[in-house]
Short mmCIF file of C-alpha atoms in Angstrom, two decimals:
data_model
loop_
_atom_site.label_atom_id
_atom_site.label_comp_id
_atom_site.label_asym_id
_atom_site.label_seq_id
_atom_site.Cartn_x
_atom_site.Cartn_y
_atom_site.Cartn_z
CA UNK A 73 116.18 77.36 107.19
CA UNK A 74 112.87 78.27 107.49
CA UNK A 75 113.30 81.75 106.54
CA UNK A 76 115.04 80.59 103.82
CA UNK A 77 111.80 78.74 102.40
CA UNK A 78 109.81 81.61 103.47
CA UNK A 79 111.59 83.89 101.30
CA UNK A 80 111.35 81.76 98.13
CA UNK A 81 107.57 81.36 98.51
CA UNK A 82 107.33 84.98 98.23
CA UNK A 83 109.95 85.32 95.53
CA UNK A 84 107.25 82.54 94.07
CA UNK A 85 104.47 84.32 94.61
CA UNK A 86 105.79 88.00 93.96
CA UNK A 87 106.18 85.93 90.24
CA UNK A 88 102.62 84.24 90.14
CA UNK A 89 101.03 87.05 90.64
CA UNK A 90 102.81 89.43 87.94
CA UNK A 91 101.66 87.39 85.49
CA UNK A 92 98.24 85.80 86.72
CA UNK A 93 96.91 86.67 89.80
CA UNK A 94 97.29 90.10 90.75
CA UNK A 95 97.05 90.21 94.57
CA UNK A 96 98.71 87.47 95.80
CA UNK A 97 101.91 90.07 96.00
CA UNK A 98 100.96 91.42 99.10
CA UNK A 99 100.93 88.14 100.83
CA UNK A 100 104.61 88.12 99.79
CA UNK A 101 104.83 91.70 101.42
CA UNK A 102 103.55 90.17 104.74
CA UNK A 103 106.11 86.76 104.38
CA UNK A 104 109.20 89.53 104.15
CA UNK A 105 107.64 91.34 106.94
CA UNK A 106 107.43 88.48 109.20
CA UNK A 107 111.20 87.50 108.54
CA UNK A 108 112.97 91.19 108.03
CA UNK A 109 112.46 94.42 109.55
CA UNK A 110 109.59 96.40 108.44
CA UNK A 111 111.59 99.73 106.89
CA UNK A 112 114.38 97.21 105.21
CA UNK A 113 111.25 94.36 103.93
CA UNK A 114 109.58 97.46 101.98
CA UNK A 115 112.72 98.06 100.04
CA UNK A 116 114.02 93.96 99.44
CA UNK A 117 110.57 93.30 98.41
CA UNK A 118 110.63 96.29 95.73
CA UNK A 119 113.49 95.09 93.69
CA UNK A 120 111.50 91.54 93.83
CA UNK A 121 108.69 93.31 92.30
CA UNK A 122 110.29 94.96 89.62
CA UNK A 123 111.98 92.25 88.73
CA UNK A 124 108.30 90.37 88.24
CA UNK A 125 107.37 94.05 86.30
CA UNK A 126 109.59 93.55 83.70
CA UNK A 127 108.54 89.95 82.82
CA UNK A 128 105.26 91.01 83.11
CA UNK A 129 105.56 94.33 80.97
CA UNK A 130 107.48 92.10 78.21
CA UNK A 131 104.70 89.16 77.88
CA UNK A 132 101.60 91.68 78.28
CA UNK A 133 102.79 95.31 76.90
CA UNK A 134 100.55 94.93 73.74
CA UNK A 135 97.28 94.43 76.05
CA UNK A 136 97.80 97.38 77.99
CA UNK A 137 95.04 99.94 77.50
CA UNK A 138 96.03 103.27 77.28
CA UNK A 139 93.33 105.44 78.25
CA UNK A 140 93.20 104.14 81.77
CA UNK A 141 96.64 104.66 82.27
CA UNK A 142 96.22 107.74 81.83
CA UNK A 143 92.96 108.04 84.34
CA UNK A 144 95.26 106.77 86.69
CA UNK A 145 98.97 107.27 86.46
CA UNK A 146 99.22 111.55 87.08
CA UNK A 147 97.32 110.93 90.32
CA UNK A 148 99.72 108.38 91.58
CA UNK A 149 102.59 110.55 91.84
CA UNK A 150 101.08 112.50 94.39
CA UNK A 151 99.97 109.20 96.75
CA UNK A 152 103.78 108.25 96.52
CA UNK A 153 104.66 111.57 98.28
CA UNK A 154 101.91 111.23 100.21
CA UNK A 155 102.97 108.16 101.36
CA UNK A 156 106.79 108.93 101.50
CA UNK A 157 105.57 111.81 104.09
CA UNK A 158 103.93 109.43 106.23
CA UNK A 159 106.61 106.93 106.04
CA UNK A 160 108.78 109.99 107.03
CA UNK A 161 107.52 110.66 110.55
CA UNK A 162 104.81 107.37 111.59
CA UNK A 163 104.86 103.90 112.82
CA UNK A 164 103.46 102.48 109.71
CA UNK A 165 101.55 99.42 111.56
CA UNK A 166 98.42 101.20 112.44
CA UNK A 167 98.06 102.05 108.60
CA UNK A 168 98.71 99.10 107.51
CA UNK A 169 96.09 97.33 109.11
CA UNK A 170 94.20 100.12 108.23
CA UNK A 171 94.20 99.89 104.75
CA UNK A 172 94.38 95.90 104.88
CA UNK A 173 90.31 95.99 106.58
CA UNK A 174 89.23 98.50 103.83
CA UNK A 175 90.58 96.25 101.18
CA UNK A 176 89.04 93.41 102.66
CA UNK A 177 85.77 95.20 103.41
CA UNK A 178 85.87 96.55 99.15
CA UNK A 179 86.65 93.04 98.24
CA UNK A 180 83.99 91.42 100.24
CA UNK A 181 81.31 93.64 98.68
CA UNK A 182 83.05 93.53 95.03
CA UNK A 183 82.89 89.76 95.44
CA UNK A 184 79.02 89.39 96.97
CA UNK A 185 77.93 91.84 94.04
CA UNK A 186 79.49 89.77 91.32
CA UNK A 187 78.32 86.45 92.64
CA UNK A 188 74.80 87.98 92.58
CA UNK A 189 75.03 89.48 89.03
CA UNK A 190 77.76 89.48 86.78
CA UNK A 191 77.10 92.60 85.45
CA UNK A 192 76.61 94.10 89.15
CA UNK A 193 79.38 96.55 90.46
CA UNK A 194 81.06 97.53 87.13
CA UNK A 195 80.64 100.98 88.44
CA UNK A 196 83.71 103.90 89.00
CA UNK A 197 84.02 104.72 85.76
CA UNK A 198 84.07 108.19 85.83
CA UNK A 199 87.32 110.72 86.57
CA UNK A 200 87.01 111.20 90.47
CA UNK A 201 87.03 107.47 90.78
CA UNK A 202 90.46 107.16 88.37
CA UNK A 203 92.02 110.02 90.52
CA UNK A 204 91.34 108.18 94.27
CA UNK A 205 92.36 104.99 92.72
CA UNK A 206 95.83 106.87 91.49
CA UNK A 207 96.03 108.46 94.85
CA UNK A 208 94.82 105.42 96.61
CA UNK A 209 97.26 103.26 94.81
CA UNK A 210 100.33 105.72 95.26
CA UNK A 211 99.64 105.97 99.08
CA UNK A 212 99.12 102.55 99.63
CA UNK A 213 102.09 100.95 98.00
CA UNK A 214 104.74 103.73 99.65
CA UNK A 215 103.18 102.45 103.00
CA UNK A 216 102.61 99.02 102.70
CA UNK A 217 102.93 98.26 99.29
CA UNK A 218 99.56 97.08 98.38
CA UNK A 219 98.58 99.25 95.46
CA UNK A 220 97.32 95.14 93.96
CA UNK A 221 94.48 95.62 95.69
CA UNK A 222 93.42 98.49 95.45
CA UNK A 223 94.19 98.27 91.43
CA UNK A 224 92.51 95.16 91.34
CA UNK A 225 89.49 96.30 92.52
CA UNK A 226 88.83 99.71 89.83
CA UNK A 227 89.85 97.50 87.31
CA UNK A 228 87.24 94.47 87.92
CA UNK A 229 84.96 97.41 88.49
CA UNK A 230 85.41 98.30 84.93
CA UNK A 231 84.55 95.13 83.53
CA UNK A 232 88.33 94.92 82.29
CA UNK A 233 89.27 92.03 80.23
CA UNK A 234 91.60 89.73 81.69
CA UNK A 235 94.65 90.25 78.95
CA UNK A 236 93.94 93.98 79.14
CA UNK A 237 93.91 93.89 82.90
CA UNK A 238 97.51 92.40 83.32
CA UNK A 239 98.78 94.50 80.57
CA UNK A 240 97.14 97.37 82.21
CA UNK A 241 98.55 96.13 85.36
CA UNK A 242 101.71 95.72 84.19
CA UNK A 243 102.57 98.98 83.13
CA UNK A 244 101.27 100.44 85.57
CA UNK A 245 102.77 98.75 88.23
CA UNK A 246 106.35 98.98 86.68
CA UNK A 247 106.03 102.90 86.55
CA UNK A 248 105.17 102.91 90.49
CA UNK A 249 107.67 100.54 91.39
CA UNK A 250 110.53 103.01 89.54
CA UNK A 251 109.09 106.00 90.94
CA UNK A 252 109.60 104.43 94.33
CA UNK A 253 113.22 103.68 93.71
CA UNK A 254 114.05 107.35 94.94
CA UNK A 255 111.65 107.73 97.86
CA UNK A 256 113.05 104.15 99.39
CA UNK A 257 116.34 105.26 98.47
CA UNK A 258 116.10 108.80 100.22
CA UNK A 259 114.14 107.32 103.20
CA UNK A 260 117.59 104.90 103.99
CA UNK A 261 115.20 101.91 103.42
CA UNK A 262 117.53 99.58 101.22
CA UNK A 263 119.99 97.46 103.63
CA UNK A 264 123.40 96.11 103.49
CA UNK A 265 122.66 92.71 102.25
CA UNK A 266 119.34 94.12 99.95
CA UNK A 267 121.14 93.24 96.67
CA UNK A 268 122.46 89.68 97.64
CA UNK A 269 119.26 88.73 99.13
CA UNK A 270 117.28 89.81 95.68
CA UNK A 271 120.02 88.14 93.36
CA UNK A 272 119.06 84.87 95.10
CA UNK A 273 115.51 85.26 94.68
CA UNK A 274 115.21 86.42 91.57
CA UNK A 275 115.26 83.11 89.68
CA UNK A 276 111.95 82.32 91.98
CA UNK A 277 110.24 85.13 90.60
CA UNK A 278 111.04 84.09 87.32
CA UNK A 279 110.10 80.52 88.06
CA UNK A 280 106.80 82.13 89.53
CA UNK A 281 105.95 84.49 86.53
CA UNK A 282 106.40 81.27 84.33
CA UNK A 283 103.70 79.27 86.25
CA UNK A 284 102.02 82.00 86.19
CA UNK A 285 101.84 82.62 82.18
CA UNK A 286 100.43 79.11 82.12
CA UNK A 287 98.29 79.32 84.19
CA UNK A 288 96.41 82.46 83.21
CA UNK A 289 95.56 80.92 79.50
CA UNK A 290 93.56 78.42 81.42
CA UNK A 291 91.23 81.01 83.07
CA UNK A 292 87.96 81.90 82.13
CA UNK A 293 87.25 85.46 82.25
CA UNK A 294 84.77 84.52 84.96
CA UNK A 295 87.12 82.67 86.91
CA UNK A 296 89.52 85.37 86.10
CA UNK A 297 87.65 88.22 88.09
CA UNK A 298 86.55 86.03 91.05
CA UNK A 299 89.88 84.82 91.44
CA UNK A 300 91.65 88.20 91.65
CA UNK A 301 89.27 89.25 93.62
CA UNK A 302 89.85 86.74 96.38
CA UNK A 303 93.29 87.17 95.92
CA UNK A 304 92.80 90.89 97.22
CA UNK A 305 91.25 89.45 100.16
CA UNK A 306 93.74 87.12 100.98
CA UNK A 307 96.02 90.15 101.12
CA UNK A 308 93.84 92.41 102.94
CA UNK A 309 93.69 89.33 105.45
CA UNK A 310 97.72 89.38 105.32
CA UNK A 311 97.97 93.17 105.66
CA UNK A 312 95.94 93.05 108.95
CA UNK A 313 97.52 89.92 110.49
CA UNK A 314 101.28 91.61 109.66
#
């Protein structure tokens, strides 16, 4: 029973933060994690996440901007084989909390520069900071699927506006979840009871993404920023305690 609640706050959450706060995701990929095998979460969680993608992509696809999809998407490609690699031949948990204290430790200063100045941090705008981010977002969401944060944080550091964010977001994320269909698939990742388990949750993501919508009209830009940014805390924090 208690797995079963579990598993619909993440499906709730996977759905929240599609739509509103970006982030929050991750603590979903820790929930899976803490109920399901490691390899087998990655892959039940994915279909969750695309399934939040395509809501997402529907509501936001006019806000996207273009021109930083295309700083970032041709360097992602490479961080998903990167990852896939790694995933190949390593004990992923090492990583994970790897990445989850360099999240937390970008967040932290992301979040002390804003609070001093608004206009503080709104730095990374040039080409070698789209390409890590690609390659940084690639790697980290084969391995532990926490490209939100990292996202999250190039994004706030371009002073993106909030609509433009989770259209940015949206698009972006959808592209990464696809082209991680094949890796997952070709790694053995997806279990026996993967499809069953993501037909029931489904309608909580949906649920989610709806809160989610009404929620983000009600943000302020300012509150916007600070909130996603604690939100990639909280799932640094969940990446490290996994």
């Amino acid at each position: 029973m208690l797995e079963a609640v579990l598993l619909v706050v993440a499906a709730l959450l996977i759905g929240y933060a599609k739509t509103a706060i970006g982030g929050l995701a991750s603590i979903s990929v820790a929930i899976f994690a803490s109920v399901m095998p490691a390899r087998e979460s990655t892959a039940a969680i994915l279909l969750l996440l695309l399934v939040g993608d395509v809501v997402a992509v529907w509501h936001y696809r006019r806000e996207a901007d273009w021109s930083l999809l295309r700083r970032l998407i041709p360097a992602v490609l490479p961080g998903l084989a990167l990852g896939a690699a790694f995933l190949a031949v390593v004990d992923d948990t090492v990583l994970r909390r790897s990445i989850g204290a360099l999240l937390l430790l970008l967040a932290a200063l992301q979040l002390a520069l804003r609070w001093h100045s608004p206009d503080v941090g709104r730095v990374g705008r040039s080409r070698t900071a789209a390409i890590a981010t690609g390659i940084a977002a690639g790697f980290t969401t084969m391995t532990a699927n926490a490209a939100g944060p990292v996202t999250t944080l190039y994004l706030v550091a371009q002073g993106v506006e909030k609509l433009r964010f989770l259209g940015t977001s949206a698009l972006l994320f959808f592209g990464v979840n696809l082209c991680k269909l094949p890796f997952s698939f070709g790694l053995g990742l997806f279990g026996p009871h993967t499809a069953r388990r993501t037909l029931l949750l489904a309608p909580f993501v949906l649920l989610g993404a709806w809160a989610g919508l009404r929620t983000v009209r009600r943000l302020s830009q300012r509150r916007f920023d600070q909130s996603v940014l604690v939100a990639s805390a909280l799932a640094a924090l969940a990446l490290i305690v996994r």
